[in-house]
Short mmCIF file of C-alpha atoms in Angstrom, two decimals:
data_model
loop_
_atom_site.label_atom_id
_atom_site.label_comp_id
_atom_site.label_asym_id
_atom_site.label_seq_id
_atom_site.Cartn_x
_atom_site.Cartn_y
_atom_site.Cartn_z
CA MET A 1223 -8.65 11.61 2.71
CA ILE A 1224 -8.99 11.34 -1.08
CA GLY A 1225 -10.78 8.22 -2.20
CA ALA A 1226 -12.54 6.95 -5.27
CA ASN A 1227 -13.94 10.44 -6.04
CA PHE A 1228 -10.43 11.63 -6.92
CA LEU A 1229 -11.23 11.79 -10.66
CA SER A 1230 -14.17 14.18 -10.30
CA GLY A 1231 -13.56 16.89 -12.90
CA ALA A 1232 -10.06 15.61 -13.62
CA GLY A 1233 -10.31 15.82 -17.41
CA GLY A 1234 -9.71 19.56 -17.51
CA ARG A 1235 -6.53 19.26 -15.45
CA LEU A 1236 -4.82 16.51 -17.43
CA LEU A 1237 -1.43 17.47 -18.81
CA PRO A 1238 -0.80 17.06 -22.54
CA PRO A 1239 0.09 13.37 -22.92
CA SER A 1240 3.55 14.19 -24.27
CA ILE A 1241 4.59 15.47 -20.83
CA PRO A 1242 4.01 12.47 -18.52
CA PHE A 1243 4.68 9.94 -21.27
CA ARG A 1244 8.14 11.33 -22.05
CA TYR A 1245 9.15 10.61 -18.45
CA PHE A 1246 7.50 7.19 -18.43
CA THR A 1247 9.18 6.25 -21.72
CA VAL A 1248 12.68 7.26 -20.66
CA GLY A 1249 12.10 5.64 -17.25
CA VAL A 1250 11.19 2.31 -18.86
CA ILE A 1251 14.17 2.57 -21.24
CA PHE A 1252 16.44 3.01 -18.23
CA TYR A 1253 14.64 0.05 -16.62
CA VAL A 1254 15.82 -2.06 -19.57
CA VAL A 1255 19.34 -0.55 -19.53
CA PHE A 1256 19.59 -1.10 -15.76
CA TRP A 1257 19.13 -4.86 -16.11
CA ALA A 1258 21.57 -5.00 -19.03
CA ALA A 1259 24.23 -3.06 -17.11
CA LEU A 1260 23.69 -5.27 -14.06
CA PHE A 1261 24.33 -8.34 -16.22
CA VAL A 1262 27.62 -6.89 -17.46
CA SER A 1263 28.73 -5.74 -13.98
CA ALA A 1264 27.54 -8.70 -11.90
CA ASP A 1265 31.11 -9.62 -10.87
CA ASP A 1266 31.52 -6.28 -9.09
CA LEU A 1267 28.17 -6.14 -7.31
CA THR A 1268 28.85 -8.13 -4.14
CA SER A 1269 32.27 -6.56 -3.54
CA TYR A 1270 31.22 -2.94 -4.07
CA THR A 1271 31.41 -0.61 -1.06
CA LYS A 1272 32.19 2.88 -2.37
CA GLY A 1273 33.76 4.86 -5.19
CA GLY A 1274 32.94 5.27 -8.86
CA GLY A 1275 32.71 2.66 -11.56
CA PRO A 1276 30.02 0.43 -13.05
CA ILE A 1277 28.11 -0.38 -9.84
CA LEU A 1278 27.73 3.28 -8.88
CA SER A 1279 26.38 3.84 -12.39
CA VAL A 1280 23.98 0.89 -12.11
CA ILE A 1281 22.64 2.22 -8.79
CA HIS A 1282 21.97 5.62 -10.34
CA MET A 1283 20.39 4.06 -13.43
CA ALA A 1284 17.83 2.62 -11.01
CA THR A 1285 17.42 5.63 -8.72
CA LEU A 1286 17.74 8.56 -11.13
CA GLY A 1287 16.95 6.84 -14.41
CA VAL A 1288 13.98 4.66 -13.44
CA LEU A 1289 12.61 5.77 -10.08
CA SER A 1290 13.02 9.55 -10.14
CA MET A 1291 12.10 9.71 -13.83
CA THR A 1292 8.85 7.85 -13.18
CA VAL A 1293 8.13 9.87 -10.05
CA ILE A 1294 8.51 13.16 -11.95
CA GLY A 1295 6.02 12.13 -14.64
CA ALA A 1296 3.50 10.79 -12.14
CA SER A 1297 3.86 13.74 -9.73
CA LEU A 1298 3.30 16.40 -12.37
CA GLN A 1299 0.09 14.69 -13.47
CA LEU A 1300 -1.30 13.54 -10.13
CA LEU A 1301 -0.78 16.73 -8.16
CA SER A 1302 -2.47 18.94 -10.74
CA VAL A 1303 -5.54 16.73 -10.38
CA ALA A 1304 -5.38 16.22 -6.60
CA THR A 1305 -4.89 19.90 -5.72
CA ARG A 1306 -7.32 21.05 -8.45
CA LYS A 1307 -4.62 23.53 -9.56
CA ALA A 1308 -3.62 22.96 -13.17
CA PHE A 1309 -0.06 23.90 -14.11
CA LYS A 1310 -0.27 27.16 -16.05
CA GLY A 1311 3.10 26.85 -17.78
CA PHE A 1312 3.38 23.51 -19.54
CA TRP A 1313 6.71 24.68 -20.94
CA LEU A 1314 8.20 24.45 -17.44
CA CYS A 1315 7.07 20.82 -17.18
CA ARG A 1316 8.85 20.21 -20.49
CA LEU A 1317 11.89 22.24 -19.40
CA VAL A 1318 12.49 19.77 -16.57
CA SER A 1319 12.96 17.01 -19.13
CA TRP A 1320 15.31 19.11 -21.30
CA PHE A 1321 17.72 19.33 -18.37
CA TYR A 1322 17.02 16.09 -16.56
CA ILE A 1323 16.99 13.49 -19.34
CA PRO A 1324 20.33 14.39 -20.99
CA GLY A 1325 21.78 14.90 -17.52
CA ILE A 1326 20.91 11.33 -16.50
CA PHE A 1327 22.46 9.86 -19.63
CA LEU A 1328 25.63 11.88 -19.05
CA ILE A 1329 26.03 11.25 -15.33
CA THR A 1330 25.42 7.50 -15.51
CA TYR A 1331 27.85 7.16 -18.43
CA ALA A 1332 30.44 9.26 -16.58
CA MET A 1333 30.04 7.16 -13.44
CA TYR A 1334 30.42 3.96 -15.44
CA ILE A 1335 33.81 5.01 -16.84
CA SER A 1336 34.82 7.06 -13.74
CA TRP A 1337 34.94 10.34 -15.70
CA HIS A 1338 34.92 13.01 -13.00
CA SER A 1339 34.28 16.06 -15.20
CA GLY A 1340 31.40 14.25 -16.87
CA MET A 1341 29.90 13.48 -13.46
CA LEU A 1342 30.00 17.17 -12.54
CA MET A 1343 28.41 18.25 -15.83
CA GLY A 1344 25.78 15.52 -15.54
CA ALA A 1345 25.07 16.49 -11.93
CA GLY A 1346 24.63 20.11 -13.00
CA LEU A 1347 22.09 19.22 -15.68
CA THR A 1348 20.30 16.68 -13.49
CA GLY A 1349 20.25 19.00 -10.50
CA GLY A 1350 18.94 21.85 -12.63
CA GLY A 1351 16.05 19.72 -13.86
CA LEU A 1352 15.24 18.50 -10.37
CA LEU A 1353 15.29 22.03 -8.94
CA ILE A 1354 12.80 23.18 -11.60
CA PHE A 1355 10.65 20.15 -10.74
CA CYS A 1356 10.91 20.99 -7.04
CA GLY A 1357 9.82 24.57 -7.76
CA LEU A 1358 6.82 23.37 -9.78
CA ILE A 1359 5.69 21.03 -7.01
CA ILE A 1360 6.12 23.63 -4.25
CA HIS A 1361 4.21 26.22 -6.29
CA ASN A 1362 1.40 23.71 -6.85
CA ILE A 1363 1.03 22.63 -3.21
CA TRP A 1364 1.56 26.09 -1.70
CA GLY A 1365 -1.53 27.18 0.19
CA VAL A 1366 -3.48 23.99 -0.49
CA THR A 1367 -6.03 23.35 2.26
CA GLY A 1368 -7.08 19.84 3.15
CA MET A 1369 -5.18 16.65 2.31
CA ALA A 1370 -2.78 17.50 5.14
CA ALA A 1371 -1.09 14.10 5.18
CA ILE A 1372 -0.50 14.04 1.41
CA MET A 1373 0.80 17.61 1.42
CA ALA A 1374 3.14 16.81 4.34
CA HIS A 1375 4.58 13.90 2.35
CA CYS A 1376 5.16 16.23 -0.60
CA TRP A 1377 6.84 18.93 1.50
CA ALA A 1378 9.10 16.41 3.25
CA ALA A 1379 10.01 14.81 -0.08
CA MET A 1380 10.93 18.18 -1.62
CA LEU A 1381 13.12 19.08 1.36
CA SER A 1382 14.80 15.68 1.05
CA LEU A 1383 15.33 16.32 -2.66
CA MET A 1384 17.12 19.60 -2.00
CA GLY A 1385 19.30 17.93 0.63
CA LEU A 1386 20.27 14.97 -1.54
CA LEU A 1387 21.13 17.28 -4.47
CA GLY A 1388 23.53 19.25 -2.31
CA LEU A 1389 25.12 16.10 -0.90
CA GLY A 1390 25.36 14.53 -4.35
CA ILE A 1391 27.39 17.41 -5.78
CA LEU A 1392 29.51 17.51 -2.61
CA LEU A 1393 30.27 13.79 -2.99
CA ILE A 1394 31.41 14.21 -6.60
CA VAL A 1395 33.72 17.10 -5.67
CA ASN A 1396 35.02 15.27 -2.60
CA ALA A 1397 35.79 12.14 -4.63
CA GLU A 1398 38.29 14.20 -6.63
CA HIS A 1399 39.72 16.46 -3.91
CA GLY A 1400 39.11 14.53 -0.66
CA PHE A 1401 38.51 17.51 1.63
CA MET A 1402 35.66 15.95 3.67
CA PRO A 1403 36.70 13.81 6.66
CA ASP A 1404 34.09 11.05 6.20
CA HIS A 1405 33.02 10.38 2.62
CA PHE A 1406 31.13 7.23 3.65
CA ALA A 1407 28.86 9.12 6.10
CA LEU A 1408 28.04 11.62 3.36
CA ALA A 1409 27.29 8.83 0.88
CA THR A 1410 25.06 7.07 3.42
CA SER A 1411 23.16 10.31 4.10
CA HIS A 1412 22.76 10.88 0.36
CA PHE A 1413 21.37 7.36 -0.14
CA ILE A 1414 18.97 7.65 2.82
CA LEU A 1415 17.65 11.02 1.64
CA ALA A 1416 17.26 9.78 -1.94
CA VAL A 1417 15.65 6.40 -1.33
CA PHE A 1418 13.82 6.83 1.98
CA GLY A 1419 13.39 10.60 1.93
CA PHE A 1420 12.55 11.77 -1.57
CA MET A 1421 11.27 8.70 -3.41
CA THR A 1422 9.74 6.64 -0.60
CA LEU A 1423 7.89 9.61 0.91
CA LEU A 1424 6.45 10.58 -2.47
CA ALA A 1425 5.48 6.95 -3.14
CA MET A 1426 3.75 6.79 0.25
CA GLY A 1427 2.02 10.13 -0.19
CA PHE A 1428 0.68 9.31 -3.65
CA SER A 1429 -0.46 5.91 -2.39
CA TYR A 1430 -3.22 7.73 -0.50
CA ILE A 1431 -4.45 8.93 -3.91
CA LEU A 1432 -3.64 6.03 -6.23
CA ILE A 1433 -4.55 2.95 -4.20
CA PRO A 1434 -8.13 4.10 -3.40
CA MET A 1435 -8.54 5.26 -7.00
CA PHE A 1436 -7.40 1.97 -8.52
CA ALA A 1437 -9.28 -0.17 -5.99
CA LEU A 1438 -12.48 1.93 -6.01
CA SER A 1439 -12.26 2.28 -2.27
CA PRO A 1440 -12.70 5.06 0.30
CA GLY A 1441 -9.47 6.64 1.42
CA PRO A 1442 -7.96 5.75 4.80
CA PRO A 1443 -8.49 8.00 7.83
CA GLU A 1444 -6.48 11.22 7.64
CA GLY A 1445 -5.00 10.57 11.07
CA LEU A 1446 -3.15 7.44 9.93
CA GLY A 1447 -1.37 9.39 7.21
CA ARG A 1448 -0.46 12.19 9.61
CA TRP A 1449 0.97 9.85 12.23
CA SER A 1450 2.84 7.92 9.55
CA ILE A 1451 4.54 10.95 8.02
CA GLY A 1452 5.30 12.32 11.49
CA CYS A 1453 7.08 9.10 12.45
CA ASN A 1454 8.94 8.95 9.15
CA ILE A 1455 10.19 12.55 9.33
CA THR A 1456 11.31 12.08 12.94
CA GLY A 1457 13.07 8.85 12.00
CA LEU A 1458 14.85 10.37 9.00
CA ILE A 1459 16.15 13.28 11.07
CA GLY A 1460 17.38 10.90 13.78
CA ILE A 1461 19.15 8.63 11.29
CA LEU A 1462 20.86 11.50 9.47
CA ILE A 1463 22.12 13.05 12.70
CA GLY A 1464 23.18 9.68 14.10
CA VAL A 1465 25.10 8.69 10.96
CA ASN A 1466 27.05 11.95 10.89
CA ILE A 1467 27.92 12.22 14.60
CA TYR A 1468 28.43 8.45 15.01
CA LEU A 1469 25.64 7.72 17.49
CA ASP A 1470 24.45 4.20 16.74
CA TRP A 1471 21.65 4.37 19.31
CA LEU A 1472 20.22 7.44 17.57
CA VAL A 1473 20.30 5.65 14.20
CA ILE A 1474 18.50 2.66 15.73
CA ALA A 1475 15.93 4.94 17.38
CA GLY A 1476 15.38 6.67 14.04
CA ILE A 1477 14.84 3.33 12.34
CA GLY A 1478 12.34 2.49 15.07
CA PHE A 1479 10.32 5.60 14.20
CA ILE A 1480 10.47 4.73 10.50
CA PHE A 1481 9.35 1.19 11.28
CA SER A 1482 6.33 2.68 13.06
CA GLY A 1483 5.63 5.04 10.15
CA VAL A 1484 5.90 2.24 7.61
CA GLY A 1485 3.68 0.02 9.75
CA LEU A 1486 0.98 2.70 9.90
CA TYR A 1487 1.25 3.22 6.13
CA ILE A 1488 0.89 -0.49 5.38
CA TYR A 1489 -2.02 -0.74 7.83
CA ALA A 1490 -3.75 2.17 6.05
CA MET A 1491 -3.18 0.57 2.64
CA THR A 1492 -4.47 -2.77 3.93
CA ARG A 1493 -7.67 -1.07 5.09
CA VAL A 1494 -8.11 0.46 1.64
CA TYR A 1495 -7.49 -2.90 -0.01
CA LYS A 1496 -10.04 -4.72 2.15
CA ALA A 1497 -12.71 -2.04 1.60
CA ARG A 1498 -12.35 -2.07 -2.20
CA MET A 1499 -15.34 -2.36 -4.50
CA ARG A 1500 -13.21 -3.64 -7.38
CA LYS A 1501 -12.47 -7.20 -6.26
CA ARG A 1502 -10.15 -8.27 -9.08
CA LEU A 1503 -7.23 -5.88 -9.19
CA GLY A 1504 -5.00 -7.92 -11.47
CA LEU A 1505 -1.25 -8.24 -11.82
CA PRO A 1506 -0.28 -4.67 -10.87
CA PHE A 1507 -1.54 -5.19 -7.34
CA ILE A 1508 0.54 -8.34 -7.00
CA LEU A 1509 3.58 -6.13 -7.51
CA ILE A 1510 2.25 -3.40 -5.22
CA ARG A 1511 1.44 -5.79 -2.35
CA ILE A 1512 4.82 -7.53 -2.65
CA SER A 1513 6.51 -4.12 -2.60
CA TRP A 1514 4.92 -3.31 0.78
CA VAL A 1515 6.47 -6.46 2.23
CA MET A 1516 9.84 -5.52 0.73
CA LEU A 1517 9.60 -2.04 2.27
CA LEU A 1518 9.07 -3.53 5.72
CA ILE A 1519 11.92 -6.02 5.21
CA SER A 1520 14.31 -3.26 4.11
CA VAL A 1521 13.59 -1.27 7.29
CA ILE A 1522 14.08 -4.33 9.51
CA TRP A 1523 17.30 -5.23 7.68
CA GLY A 1524 18.52 -1.66 8.15
CA ALA A 1525 17.98 -2.02 11.91
CA VAL A 1526 20.00 -5.25 11.90
CA GLY A 1527 22.86 -3.41 10.21
CA ALA A 1528 22.66 -0.43 12.55
CA ALA A 1529 22.95 -2.84 15.48
CA GLY A 1530 26.15 -4.26 13.94
CA TYR A 1531 24.84 -7.67 12.91
CA TRP A 1532 25.12 -7.49 9.13
CA PRO A 1533 27.02 -10.38 7.55
CA ASP A 1534 29.32 -9.91 4.58
CA ARG A 1535 27.43 -8.23 1.73
CA GLY A 1536 24.78 -7.03 4.20
CA HIS A 1537 25.07 -3.47 2.90
CA THR A 1538 24.51 -4.69 -0.67
CA LEU A 1539 21.42 -6.62 0.41
CA PHE A 1540 20.09 -3.50 2.12
CA ALA A 1541 20.55 -1.40 -1.02
CA ALA A 1542 18.92 -4.13 -3.14
CA ALA A 1543 15.91 -4.36 -0.80
CA ALA A 1544 15.47 -0.58 -0.53
CA ILE A 1545 15.73 0.02 -4.28
CA GLY A 1546 13.81 -3.19 -4.97
CA TRP A 1547 10.73 -2.10 -3.01
CA LEU A 1548 10.53 1.13 -5.01
CA LEU A 1549 11.13 -0.58 -8.36
CA THR A 1550 8.44 -3.15 -7.60
CA PHE A 1551 5.94 -0.56 -6.37
CA LEU A 1552 6.48 1.79 -9.30
CA MET A 1553 6.27 -1.00 -11.87
CA GLY A 1554 2.89 -1.92 -10.39
CA VAL A 1555 1.76 1.71 -10.51
CA LEU A 1556 3.03 2.16 -14.08
CA GLN A 1557 1.07 -0.90 -15.20
CA ARG A 1558 -2.10 0.86 -14.06
CA ILE A 1559 -1.36 4.50 -14.74
CA ILE A 1560 -0.04 4.12 -18.32
CA PRO A 1561 -3.22 2.55 -19.77
CA PHE A 1562 -5.41 4.71 -17.52
CA LEU A 1563 -3.93 7.98 -18.80
CA ALA A 1564 -3.96 6.67 -22.37
CA SER A 1565 -7.66 5.83 -22.13
CA MET A 1566 -8.42 9.27 -20.67
CA HIS A 1567 -6.58 10.95 -23.53
CA SER A 1568 -8.18 8.79 -26.24
CA SER A 1569 -11.83 8.86 -25.22
CA GLY A 1570 -14.22 7.51 -27.81
CA HIS A 1571 -17.42 9.15 -28.97
CA GLY A 1572 -19.33 10.79 -26.16
CA GLY A 1573 -16.18 11.04 -24.01
CA VAL A 1574 -16.22 7.37 -23.02
CA PRO A 1575 -12.66 6.11 -22.36
CA LEU A 1576 -11.60 3.19 -24.53
CA LEU A 1577 -10.82 -0.19 -23.00
CA THR A 1578 -7.12 -0.67 -22.32
CA SER A 1579 -7.28 -4.12 -23.90
CA ALA A 1580 -8.02 -2.38 -27.21
CA MET A 1581 -4.74 -0.47 -27.08
CA ALA A 1582 -2.10 -3.14 -26.37
CA ASP A 1583 -1.66 -6.83 -25.62
CA GLU A 1584 -2.00 -7.14 -21.84
CA ARG A 1585 -0.04 -10.41 -21.86
CA LEU A 1586 3.05 -8.21 -22.09
CA LEU A 1587 2.28 -7.03 -18.55
CA THR A 1588 2.37 -10.66 -17.39
CA VAL A 1589 5.83 -10.94 -18.93
CA ASN A 1590 6.85 -7.84 -17.00
CA VAL A 1591 5.54 -9.11 -13.66
CA LEU A 1592 7.10 -12.57 -13.99
CA GLY A 1593 10.42 -11.23 -15.28
CA HIS A 1594 10.67 -8.52 -12.65
CA LEU A 1595 9.87 -10.74 -9.67
CA ALA A 1596 12.02 -13.64 -10.86
CA GLY A 1597 14.89 -11.33 -11.73
CA LEU A 1598 14.83 -9.41 -8.46
CA SER A 1599 14.57 -12.64 -6.43
CA ALA A 1600 17.53 -14.17 -8.27
CA VAL A 1601 19.65 -11.05 -7.81
CA ILE A 1602 18.97 -10.99 -4.06
CA LEU A 1603 19.75 -14.71 -3.82
CA GLY A 1604 22.96 -14.19 -5.78
CA ILE A 1605 24.02 -11.38 -3.46
CA MET A 1606 23.32 -13.50 -0.37
CA PHE A 1607 25.55 -16.36 -1.51
CA ASP A 1608 27.97 -14.41 -3.73
CA TRP A 1609 26.85 -16.26 -6.86
CA ASP A 1610 27.68 -14.13 -9.88
CA MET A 1611 25.98 -16.49 -12.31
CA VAL A 1612 22.71 -16.32 -10.36
CA ILE A 1613 22.89 -12.51 -10.43
CA ARG A 1614 23.43 -12.66 -14.19
CA ALA A 1615 20.51 -15.07 -14.60
CA GLY A 1616 18.36 -12.66 -12.60
CA ALA A 1617 19.48 -9.78 -14.81
CA VAL A 1618 18.45 -11.75 -17.91
CA MET A 1619 14.99 -12.43 -16.46
CA GLY A 1620 14.63 -8.82 -15.35
CA PHE A 1621 15.69 -7.63 -18.81
CA ALA A 1622 13.03 -9.83 -20.42
CA GLY A 1623 10.39 -8.44 -18.06
CA ALA A 1624 11.49 -4.87 -18.73
CA MET A 1625 11.31 -5.45 -22.49
CA GLY A 1626 7.73 -6.66 -22.03
CA LEU A 1627 6.79 -3.36 -20.38
CA LEU A 1628 8.69 -1.31 -22.97
CA ILE A 1629 6.92 -3.03 -25.89
CA TYR A 1630 3.57 -2.56 -24.11
CA LEU A 1631 4.33 1.14 -23.66
CA MET A 1632 5.29 1.50 -27.34
CA TYR A 1633 1.92 0.02 -28.36
CA ILE A 1634 0.15 2.50 -26.06
CA ILE A 1635 2.08 5.46 -27.46
CA ARG A 1636 1.41 4.34 -31.04
CA HIS A 1637 -2.29 4.11 -30.20
CA LEU A 1638 -2.25 7.60 -28.67
CA ALA A 1639 -0.44 9.05 -31.68
CA SER A 1640 -2.86 7.47 -34.15
CA PHE A 1641 -5.89 8.64 -32.16
CA ARG A 1642 -4.63 12.22 -31.96
CA GLY A 1643 -3.88 12.11 -35.69
CA GLU A 1644 -7.42 10.98 -36.47
CA LYS A 1645 -8.85 13.60 -34.11
CA ALA A 1646 -6.88 16.33 -35.86
#
């Protein structure tokens, strides 16, 4: 599997910086807005079960605004390098953002104020952008030989994306007209496909590229990735069928397969980490390693719920853990990929990339790590004990951490702009 030689000849397949950085910038802005909205809506968090309103909006700020936005930017750049197939039409990569970004602003605002027509319009724009993205990814990975495990993750994620888009629009229509017999089963399927299908599978698949690259380590054996994705796909199918035909044993069996797939993934990543040549990996890998623990906890907690042993607010804790693992993982990845791409695009004389410390104050990343971890921990604690003030305190800390990353990103973008101006 791909290892530290991933970057061989990558320079010619880099996208123009305006493409990935537009997604990263809007994703980090939504990261800030997410914490602010959580602070305002903390009273409603522990009592939320279904329906529109502020909490539904907050959830989608995290999933669509932060996670999917970041995943789109990273996927477009990473796949063109990994598959050695550069995107021929950069305008299509930009077109995704012209639909997706305004769509996210509209749909999250409409959800916040329970504006049904706005939700439909926002879903149309968002769905249009995601379908173009899906087409770009499928075109890029079509016919690729080798990297079977990574390609399988991409295919499964794209199928999950198409499924969650259909369910999402169906949920919005059903909320107004109520023609489906079980709205909750549809919503659960939508959440599972979004968080564990689309975003988690892409995060896992790209881990086989990113973690060896960042750690300067050989990639894990191909077989581990294949067994992992096989278990995860089997588990997802079992859970989705079980949820919709009310077979608890099938849901539990599906979670068992996912537990096995996650275990194999974490084992593979641990092997990469131990074999690394770069011994000091810094703050980003603190976030990444914590996220792996959170992923395992979220799967175990899901099994507890499927067995009928969740306490009050157990469903909210599950959503927080599932979204929290992805937020934590992607913040760690962003802390590495933002300065890395910036240095590649602003190479000094002789094509030597500039040091990231010359572009922005890296202490801002420390602020991000501390704020994110403290904020997420406080929110989970507040949910457990129904303490609104603790949730609000966590939102304040998370907001401070998010602002640290946003300011860092603005410094990087300013540096890129000034370099390209000098080069011109």
